[in-house]
Amino acid sequence: AQRVTQPEKLLSVFKGAPVELKCNYSYSGSPELFWYVQYSRQRLQLLLRHISRESIKGFTADLNKGETSFHLKKPFAQEEDSAMYYCASSGFQKLVFGTGTRLLVSP
Amino acid sequence: KAGVTQTPRYLIKTRGQQVTLSCSPISGHRSVSWYQQTPGQGLQFLFEYFSETQRNKGNFPGRFSGRQFSNSRSEMNVSTLELGDSALYLCASSLGAQGNTEAFFGQGTRLTVV
């Protein structure tokens, strides 16, 4: 079964500290991986997808097929990064989401 | 262009009643998916429609059903409501199959069952 695991419900860091949001997936095929973000009172929106290999708002994510991980990283967190982050994988034409990690960046 | 629109934004229903939620996708998008969002479970996939056909279904009881119209607008229905159905229901539209192209989400309908 397709599954996405985000082990941390809450990650609290200070401004300027590095951030790593963990995501592990299980899928027998070759899924496409995504990170979606939901800022306070805003819609859930795509942050980045692994095939584009982009850096969005300073965030990057590398797909590690050996470890079946797709961790989201940012070297220096900003207060405006505070949000709910969801990792998702695609397979069989549907998106499966993790339970989400709330990132709180304090000044 | 207009984003995904969900109506109504808020609903309060009594146990045993039924409810219909509506989703208007972005113009040109043919795929509409529905998700249930709760604090403990995160986003759980309900079903996906593409060109009026249900292509995929999540692990929800038969009380949850949906449909898609020729203009790609979609409705979701929940019958015999239970307290546990209280959640934020999100709709997402995309150009192609979910997962292959970016999903654009609506603001959701918050359903409270009392």
Coordinates of N, CA, C and O in Angstrom, one line a residue, chain A residues 23-25 33 50 53 61-71 73:
Chain A
C23 N 10.4 13.1 5.8 CA 9.3 12.4 5.1 C 9.9 11.1 4.6 O 10.9 11.0 3.9
N24 N 9.2 10.0 4.8 CA 9.5 8.7 4.3 C 8.3 8.2 3.6 O 7.1 8.4 4.0
Y25 N 8.5 7.4 2.5 CA 7.4 6.9 1.7 C 7.6 5.4 1.5 O 8.7 4.9 1.6
L33 N 7.2 12.6 -5.8 CA 7.1 13.2 -4.5 C 6.9 14.7 -4.5 O 7.5 15.4 -5.4
H50 N 9.7 16.8 -6.7 CA 11.1 16.3 -6.8 C 11.6 16.3 -8.3 O 12.8 16.5 -8.5
R53 N 13.4 19.6 -9.3 CA 14.7 19.9 -8.7 C 14.9 21.4 -8.4 O 16.0 21.9 -8.6
A61 N 14.6 19.7 -1.5 CA 14.2 18.3 -1.1 C 14.9 17.4 -2.0 O 14.7 17.5 -3.3
D62 N 15.6 16.4 -1.5 CA 16.2 15.4 -2.4 C 15.6 14.1 -2.2 O 15.4 13.6 -1.0
L63 N 15.3 13.4 -3.3 CA 14.7 12.1 -3.2 C 15.8 11.1 -3.0 O 16.8 11.0 -3.8
N64 N 15.8 10.3 -1.9 CA 16.7 9.2 -1.6 C 16.0 7.9 -1.8 O 15.3 7.5 -0.8
K65 N 16.2 7.3 -2.9 CA 15.4 6.0 -3.2 C 15.9 4.9 -2.3 O 15.1 4.0 -1.9
G66 N 17.2 4.9 -1.9 CA 17.7 3.9 -1.0 C 17.0 3.9 0.4 O 16.7 2.9 0.9
E67 N 16.8 5.1 0.9 CA 16.2 5.3 2.2 C 14.7 5.6 2.1 O 14.1 5.8 3.1
T68 N 14.2 5.6 0.9 CA 12.8 6.0 0.6 C 12.4 7.2 1.4 O 11.5 7.3 2.1
S69 N 13.3 8.3 1.2 CA 13.0 9.5 2.0 C 13.0 10.7 1.0 O 13.5 10.6 -0.1
F70 N 12.3 11.7 1.5 CA 12.2 13.0 0.7 C 12.1 14.1 1.7 O 11.1 14.8 1.8
H71 N 13.2 14.3 2.4 CA 13.2 15.3 3.5 C 13.3 16.7 2.9 O 14.0 17.0 1.9
K73 N 14.5 20.6 3.3 CA 15.5 21.3 4.1 C 15.6 22.8 3.7 O 15.3 23.2 2.6

